[in-house]
Coordinates of C-alpha atoms and ligand atoms in Angstrom, one line a residue:
X2 CA -149.6 167.9 154.9
X3 CA -149.5 164.5 153.2
X4 CA -151.9 161.4 153.8
X5 CA -150.6 159.6 156.8
X6 CA -151.1 156.3 158.8
X7 CA -150.4 156.6 162.4
X8 CA -149.9 153.8 164.4
X9 CA -148.3 153.5 167.9
X10 CA -148.5 150.0 169.1
X11 CA -145.8 150.7 172.5
X12 CA -147.9 151.0 175.7
X13 CA -147.0 153.6 178.0
X14 CA -146.8 153.2 181.7
X15 CA -146.0 156.7 183.3
X16 CA -145.6 158.1 187.0
X17 CA -143.9 156.4 190.0
X18 CA -144.2 153.3 191.2
X19 CA -145.0 151.8 187.4
X20 CA -142.0 149.4 187.7
X21 CA -144.6 147.2 189.6
X22 CA -146.9 147.4 186.9
X23 CA -144.1 144.7 185.4
X24 CA -146.3 142.0 186.6
X25 CA -148.7 142.2 184.5
X26 CA -147.1 143.3 181.5
X27 CA -144.5 140.5 181.2
X28 CA -146.1 137.0 180.3
X29 CA -145.8 134.9 183.2
X30 CA -144.4 131.9 181.8
X31 CA -141.9 134.2 179.8
X32 CA -138.3 133.7 180.0
X33 CA -137.0 136.7 180.2
X34 CA -133.6 138.1 178.8
X35 CA -132.6 141.6 181.1
X36 CA -130.7 143.1 179.0
X37 CA -128.5 146.3 180.8
X38 CA -125.9 148.7 180.4
X39 CA -122.9 149.6 182.9
X40 CA -124.7 148.9 185.9
X41 CA -126.2 152.0 187.0
X42 CA -129.2 150.3 187.3
X43 CA -127.9 148.3 190.7
X44 CA -127.0 151.3 192.2
X45 CA -130.0 152.8 192.1
X46 CA -132.6 150.9 193.3
X47 CA -134.3 150.3 189.9
X48 CA -132.9 146.5 189.2
X49 CA -134.0 145.7 192.3
X50 CA -137.6 146.8 191.7
X51 CA -137.6 144.7 188.2
X52 CA -136.7 141.8 189.7
X53 CA -139.0 142.1 192.6
X54 CA -141.8 142.6 189.9
X55 CA -141.0 139.7 187.8
X56 CA -140.8 137.4 191.1
X57 CA -141.6 133.9 189.6
X58 CA -140.5 134.3 186.1
X59 CA -137.3 132.7 184.9
X60 CA -134.6 135.6 184.5
X61 CA -131.4 135.9 182.4
X62 CA -129.3 138.9 182.8
X63 CA -127.1 140.2 180.3
X64 CA -125.4 143.4 181.7
X65 CA -122.2 145.8 180.0
X66 CA -124.0 147.5 176.9
X67 CA -122.1 150.4 176.4
X68 CA -123.0 153.8 175.7
X69 CA -123.4 153.7 171.4
X70 CA -124.0 150.1 171.8
X71 CA -122.2 148.0 169.6
X72 CA -122.5 145.1 167.5
X73 CA -119.9 143.0 169.2
X74 CA -121.8 143.2 172.4
X75 CA -125.0 142.5 170.9
X76 CA -123.8 139.5 169.2
X77 CA -122.3 138.2 173.0
X78 CA -125.8 138.7 173.9
X79 CA -127.7 136.8 171.2
X80 CA -125.2 134.0 172.4
X81 CA -126.6 134.4 175.9
X82 CA -130.3 134.8 174.6
X83 CA -130.0 131.3 172.8
X84 CA -128.9 129.6 175.7
X85 CA -130.8 130.4 178.1
X86 CA -133.8 129.8 175.4
X87 CA -135.1 133.4 176.2
X88 CA -138.3 134.1 174.6
X89 CA -138.6 137.8 175.6
X90 CA -136.6 140.9 175.6
X91 CA -136.7 143.4 178.9
X92 CA -134.2 145.9 178.2
X93 CA -133.5 148.6 181.4
X94 CA -131.5 151.5 180.8
X95 CA -131.7 154.6 178.7
X96 CA -131.5 154.6 174.5
X97 CA -128.1 152.6 174.4
X98 CA -129.4 149.5 176.1
X99 CA -132.5 150.0 174.2
X100 CA -131.1 150.1 170.7
X101 CA -129.0 147.3 171.8
X102 CA -131.6 145.3 172.9
X103 CA -133.6 146.1 169.3
X104 CA -131.2 144.5 167.2
X105 CA -130.8 141.6 169.5
X106 CA -134.5 141.1 169.3
X107 CA -134.3 141.2 164.9
X108 CA -130.9 139.2 165.1
X109 CA -132.5 136.0 166.9
X110 CA -135.2 136.1 164.4
X111 CA -132.7 136.2 162.1
X112 CA -132.2 133.4 159.9
X113 CA -129.4 134.5 157.1
X114 CA -125.8 134.9 157.9
X115 CA -124.7 137.8 159.3
X116 CA -127.3 140.0 161.6
X117 CA -125.1 143.4 160.3
X118 CA -127.0 143.2 157.1
X119 CA -130.1 144.2 158.9
X120 CA -128.8 147.5 160.1
X121 CA -127.1 148.1 156.7
X122 CA -130.2 147.4 154.3
X123 CA -128.2 144.1 152.9
X124 CA -131.3 141.6 154.4
X125 CA -134.6 142.5 155.2
X126 CA -136.1 142.4 159.3
X127 CA -138.5 139.8 159.0
X128 CA -139.9 139.6 162.8
X129 CA -138.4 140.3 166.1
X130 CA -138.5 138.4 169.9
X131 CA -141.3 140.9 171.8
X132 CA -139.5 143.6 173.6
X133 CA -140.1 145.6 176.7
X134 CA -138.3 148.6 178.5
X135 CA -137.7 150.9 181.7
X136 CA -136.8 153.8 180.8
X137 CA -134.1 155.4 183.5
X138 CA -133.1 158.5 180.7
X139 CA -134.8 160.6 179.0
X140 CA -133.3 161.4 175.8
X141 CA -133.7 159.5 172.9
X142 CA -137.4 158.3 172.8
X143 CA -136.4 155.4 171.4
X144 CA -138.9 153.2 174.0
X145 CA -141.4 153.7 172.1
X146 CA -140.7 154.2 168.8
X147 CA -139.2 151.5 166.5
X148 CA -136.0 153.2 165.3
X149 CA -132.3 152.1 167.1
X150 CA -128.8 153.4 166.6
X151 CA -125.9 150.4 166.6
X152 CA -121.9 150.9 166.0
X153 CA -120.1 147.9 164.3
X154 CA -116.8 148.6 166.0
X155 CA -114.7 146.3 163.8
X156 CA -116.2 149.2 160.5
X157 CA -116.0 152.5 162.9
X158 CA -119.7 152.9 161.2
X159 CA -122.4 154.2 163.6
X160 CA -125.6 152.9 161.4
X161 CA -129.3 153.8 162.0
X162 CA -132.4 151.4 161.5
X163 CA -136.2 150.5 161.9
X164 CA -138.5 148.2 161.6
X165 CA -142.3 148.0 162.9
X166 CA -141.4 144.8 164.7
X167 CA -139.1 146.7 166.8
X168 CA -141.7 148.7 168.4
X169 CA -142.0 147.7 172.8
X170 CA -144.7 146.6 173.7
X171 CA -144.7 147.9 176.7
X172 CA -142.4 151.5 178.6
X173 CA -142.4 152.0 182.0
X174 CA -141.5 155.7 182.0
X175 CA -140.8 156.1 186.0
X176 CA -139.5 159.7 186.9
X177 CA -138.3 158.3 190.4
X178 CA -135.9 156.0 187.8
X179 CA -133.9 159.2 186.7
X180 CA -133.0 160.9 190.1
X181 CA -129.9 159.2 189.5
X182 CA -129.2 160.5 186.9
X183 CA -125.6 162.6 186.7
X184 CA -125.4 165.9 185.2
X185 CA -124.3 165.4 181.9
X186 CA -126.7 162.7 181.1
X187 CA -130.1 164.8 182.0
X188 CA -128.1 167.6 180.1
X189 CA -128.0 165.4 177.1
X190 CA -131.3 164.2 176.9
X191 CA -132.3 167.4 177.1
X192 CA -130.1 168.0 173.8
X193 CA -131.1 165.1 172.1
X194 CA -134.8 165.6 172.6
X195 CA -134.4 169.1 171.4
X196 CA -133.0 168.4 168.4
X197 CA -135.0 165.3 167.7
X198 CA -138.4 168.1 167.6
X199 CA -136.2 170.8 165.7
X200 CA -135.1 167.8 163.2
X201 CA -139.3 167.5 162.3
X202 CA -140.5 170.6 162.3
X203 CA -137.9 173.2 161.4
X204 CA -138.2 172.2 157.6
X205 CA -140.6 173.8 155.1
X206 CA -143.7 175.0 156.1
X207 CA -146.8 172.0 155.3
X208 CA -149.7 172.8 156.6
X209 CA -149.4 170.9 159.4
X210 CA -150.6 173.2 162.3
X211 CA -151.4 169.9 164.6
X212 CA -147.4 169.2 164.4
X213 CA -146.0 172.4 164.0
X214 CA -148.3 173.9 167.6
X215 CA -147.3 170.2 169.0
X216 CA -144.0 170.3 168.5
X217 CA -143.3 174.3 169.5
X218 CA -145.0 172.8 172.5
X219 CA -142.9 170.5 173.2
X220 CA -139.9 172.5 172.7
X221 CA -140.8 175.2 175.2
X222 CA -141.5 172.6 177.1
X223 CA -137.7 171.4 177.0
X224 CA -136.4 174.9 177.9
X225 CA -138.7 175.7 180.6
X226 CA -137.8 171.8 182.4
X227 CA -134.3 171.4 181.0
X228 CA -132.3 174.0 183.2
X229 CA -135.1 173.3 186.4
X230 CA -133.8 169.5 186.4
X231 CA -130.5 170.7 186.1
X232 CA -130.5 173.2 189.1
X233 CA -133.1 171.0 191.5
X234 CA -132.4 167.4 191.4
X235 CA -135.9 166.8 194.3
X236 CA -138.0 168.7 191.0
X237 CA -140.2 165.9 190.4
X238 CA -142.6 168.0 187.8
X239 CA -139.9 169.3 186.0
X240 CA -138.2 165.3 186.0
X241 CA -141.9 164.4 185.1
X242 CA -142.4 166.7 182.4
X243 CA -138.7 166.3 180.7
X244 CA -139.4 162.5 181.0
X245 CA -143.0 162.6 179.0
X246 CA -141.6 165.5 176.4
X247 CA -138.4 163.5 174.8
X248 CA -140.8 160.6 174.9
X249 CA -143.3 162.5 172.7
X250 CA -141.0 164.4 170.9
X251 CA -139.8 161.0 168.7
X252 CA -142.3 158.7 169.2
X253 CA -143.7 159.6 165.7
X254 CA -146.0 161.8 165.9
X255 CA -144.6 165.4 165.2
X256 CA -143.9 163.5 161.7
X257 CA -146.9 162.5 160.4
X258 CA -147.4 164.3 156.9
X259 CA -145.0 167.0 157.1
X260 CA -141.3 166.9 156.1
X261 CA -138.6 166.0 158.3
X262 CA -134.9 166.6 158.0
X263 CA -132.2 164.5 160.7
X264 CA -128.9 165.8 158.9
X265 CA -127.7 166.8 161.9
X266 CA -128.5 163.4 163.3
X267 CA -126.8 161.7 160.9
X268 CA -123.3 163.8 160.6
X269 CA -123.2 163.8 164.5
X270 CA -123.5 160.1 164.1
X271 CA -120.3 160.5 162.0
X272 CA -118.5 162.3 165.0
X273 CA -120.0 159.8 167.5
X274 CA -118.2 157.1 165.4
X275 CA -114.9 158.9 164.7
X276 CA -114.1 160.5 167.9
X277 CA -116.5 159.0 170.5
X278 CA -118.3 162.8 171.4
X279 CA -121.9 161.7 172.8
X280 CA -124.6 161.5 171.1
X281 CA -126.4 164.8 172.4
X282 CA -122.8 166.5 172.5
X283 CA -122.6 166.2 168.8
X284 CA -126.1 167.3 167.9
X285 CA -125.4 170.7 170.3
X286 CA -122.5 171.3 167.9
X287 CA -123.9 170.9 164.5
X288 CA -127.2 172.1 164.7
X289 CA -126.8 175.6 165.6
X290 CA -124.3 175.5 162.4
X291 CA -126.6 173.8 160.0
X292 CA -129.3 176.8 160.8
X293 CA -127.1 178.8 159.7
X294 CA -125.8 177.4 156.7
X295 CA -129.6 176.2 155.5
X296 CA -131.0 179.9 156.1
X297 CA -132.1 180.6 152.9
X298 CA -134.0 177.2 152.4
X299 CA -135.4 177.2 156.2
X300 CA -136.3 180.9 156.2
X301 CA -139.7 180.3 156.8
X302 CA -139.9 178.5 159.7
X303 CA -136.4 179.7 160.9
X304 CA -139.1 182.6 161.2
X305 CA -141.6 181.2 162.5
X306 CA -139.1 179.5 165.2
X307 CA -138.7 182.9 166.3
X308 CA -141.6 183.8 167.4
X309 CA -143.4 180.5 168.4
X310 CA -140.8 178.9 170.7
X311 CA -138.5 181.9 171.4
X312 CA -141.3 184.7 170.9
X313 CA -138.7 186.9 168.7
X314 CA -141.4 189.8 167.5
X315 CA -139.3 192.9 166.7
X316 CA -136.8 193.8 164.2
X317 CA -136.5 193.2 160.3
X318 CA -136.8 189.1 159.9
X319 CA -133.4 188.0 159.3
X320 CA -132.5 190.0 163.1
X321 CA -135.5 187.5 164.9
X322 CA -133.6 184.6 162.6
X323 CA -129.8 185.3 163.8
X324 CA -131.9 186.4 167.5
X325 CA -133.4 182.5 167.6
X326 CA -129.6 180.9 166.7
X327 CA -128.2 182.5 169.1
X328 CA -131.1 181.6 171.7
X329 CA -130.7 178.3 170.2
X330 CA -127.0 178.2 171.1
X331 CA -127.3 179.8 174.6
X332 CA -129.2 177.0 175.6
X333 CA -127.1 174.8 174.7
X334 CA -124.7 176.5 176.5
X335 CA -126.6 177.2 179.6
X336 CA -127.2 172.9 179.5
X337 CA -123.6 172.6 179.4
X338 CA -123.6 171.4 176.3
X339 CA -120.7 172.5 174.2
X340 CA -121.8 174.4 170.3
X341 CA -118.3 174.5 169.1
X342 CA -115.8 171.5 167.6
X343 CA -113.4 173.0 169.7
X344 CA -114.5 172.3 172.6
X345 CA -115.1 168.2 172.2
X346 CA -111.6 169.1 171.7
X347 CA -111.5 168.3 167.5
X348 CA -110.0 171.0 164.9
X349 CA -109.9 171.4 161.3
X350 CA -109.0 167.8 160.9
X351 CA -112.5 167.0 161.6
X352 CA -113.7 168.0 158.5
X353 CA -113.0 166.5 156.1
X354 CA -112.9 162.7 158.2
X355 CA -116.3 163.5 159.0
X356 CA -117.3 164.0 155.0
X357 CA -115.6 161.1 153.8
X358 CA -117.9 158.8 156.1
X359 CA -120.7 160.6 155.4
X360 CA -119.5 159.5 151.7
X361 CA -118.6 155.8 152.8
X362 CA -122.0 155.3 154.1
X363 CA -124.0 156.8 151.4
X364 CA -125.5 159.7 153.3
X365 CA -125.2 162.0 150.3
X366 CA -128.5 163.6 150.0
X367 CA -129.2 164.5 153.4
X368 CA -132.2 167.1 155.0
X369 CA -135.6 167.6 154.0
X370 CA -135.0 168.6 150.1
X371 CA -131.6 166.0 150.3
X372 CA -130.2 169.3 149.9
X373 CA -127.4 168.6 152.3
X374 CA -124.5 167.1 150.4
X375 CA -120.8 166.2 151.1
X376 CA -119.9 169.6 150.1
X377 CA -122.9 171.1 152.4
X378 CA -121.7 169.3 155.2
X379 CA -118.6 170.2 155.1
X380 CA -119.7 173.9 155.1
X381 CA -121.7 173.2 158.0
X382 CA -118.7 171.8 159.8
X383 CA -116.7 175.1 159.3
X384 CA -119.3 176.6 160.3
X385 CA -119.2 174.9 163.9
X386 CA -115.3 175.4 164.0
Ligands
NZQ420 O1 -124.5 152.1 181.3 P1 -125.5 152.2 182.4 O2 -125.0 152.0 183.8 O3 -126.7 152.1 183.0 O4 -125.1 154.1 182.2 C1 -126.2 154.7 182.0 C2 -124.5 155.4 180.7 O5 -123.8 155.6 181.2 C3 -126.4 156.3 182.1 N1 -127.6 156.4 182.7 C4 -128.4 155.6 182.2 N2 -129.6 156.0 183.2 C5 -128.8 156.7 184.4 C6 -128.1 156.2 184.2 N3 -126.7 156.6 184.8 C7 -127.5 156.8 186.3 N4 -128.8 157.2 186.6 C8 -129.6 156.6 185.6 N5 -130.9 156.5 185.8 O6 -126.0 157.3 181.4 C9 -125.6 157.1 180.5 C10 -125.4 156.9 178.9 O7 -127.0 156.3 178.0 P2 -127.0 155.8 176.9 O8 -128.7 154.9 177.0 O9 -125.8 156.1 176.4 O10 -127.6 157.2 176.9 P3 -128.7 157.8 175.7 O11 -130.1 157.2 176.4 O12 -128.5 159.6 175.4 O13 -128.9 156.9 174.7 C11 -128.0 157.4 173.6 C12 -128.0 156.4 172.4 O14 -129.4 155.9 171.7 C13 -128.7 156.7 170.3 C14 -127.5 157.5 170.2 O15 -127.2 157.3 168.6 C15 -126.9 156.9 170.8 O16 -126.5 155.7 170.8 N6 -130.3 157.5 169.6 C16 -131.3 156.5 169.5 C17 -132.5 157.0 169.0 C18 -133.8 155.7 168.4 N7 -133.7 154.9 168.9 O17 -134.6 156.4 168.3 C19 -132.5 158.6 168.3 C20 -131.6 159.2 168.6 O18 -131.3 160.1 167.7 C21 -130.0 158.5 169.3 O19 -129.5 158.3 167.9
ZN421 ZN1 -130.9 161.9 169.0

């Protein structure tokens, strides 16, 4: 295990009724820009609870942040924020609203030319407006990490970026706010969180016993509560565990001191940018194929994954690895997630197109050992057909 510093400054307020705690979390003198998506928060009562908790503060609203938030939309949000003199952003929604708001928070403190430079790395993030979150969709972990993914529609690019200034000050996680989620979004959330853990765990052994055991516990929890949440919308215990597991999956804890992969995510982002595939669905297609193609490099961890996540102890190592990959696919299928490109209507044309995009975005040495070159990515996509 390598040396590490672990510091996650986001305060979590977890549980039923915690939206009311906003009254204490948002400064009384704040000029708040409340950011949200397509309107689910108005239909399910979350917006009303937020407004009640913010009573007495100046609040301006900016809605219409789309899934896979765009630079174009968030530049309009920046004008609205400037017009209102906002000094605090409250993001109410899922990963898209939160990520778009992180970009906005950094853009509002950027005095250079085009804030898109903050995403590409052409300019440095030097600060951000304070950001708070009310989470409505357990999936990304964005509510307590400092990363974000934004799409530039004009350029057809979906890029990840991050900076410590982008950690939310606090995040409210009320499982009741997730009750209105359609089954597709619940399944997406479970799949996304599962792949987040895998990308930080299923690499090569690094002696991180705590990280490994925590990761395996999160994976087993997701396998248990994902189907329960889908089967019974009123199972609040399952919902609460899903929300906490998805948060812990990507708050930075399980990746400290150990290698990370993220190649499935980077390939998935290109599938979303090119074809609009939901983020989690791009991952459920790419991950099993990635494990097949990178079986030799990941062999030791695949054996560990087979034993500690899927309880596979019988047969040869190869049989256990085969079975673990098969279980992963069946788990995704049981949630209704696709595991082949054809299931989202894509054929062979996607393979060279994704490869070309990866090359254009400099994604040419991915994975824990930088071994996922464009040629390997092409093999992975071919295995996902
Ligand atoms: O826009 P509204 O009307 O709110 O509807 C949303 C949206 O249509 C709906 N929804 C959210 N909460 C709801 C609800 N509907 C009913 N009831 C509720 N309680 O769900 C739809 C999808 O929302 P979205 O925010 O797009 O989903 P998700 O949380 O999965 O976020 C996906 C985005 O996060 C990025 C992805 O790339 C994608 O752009 N990611 C961010 C990460 C990060 N910052 O750490 C890591 C991830 O790997 C991921 O890349
Ligand atoms: Zn993800």
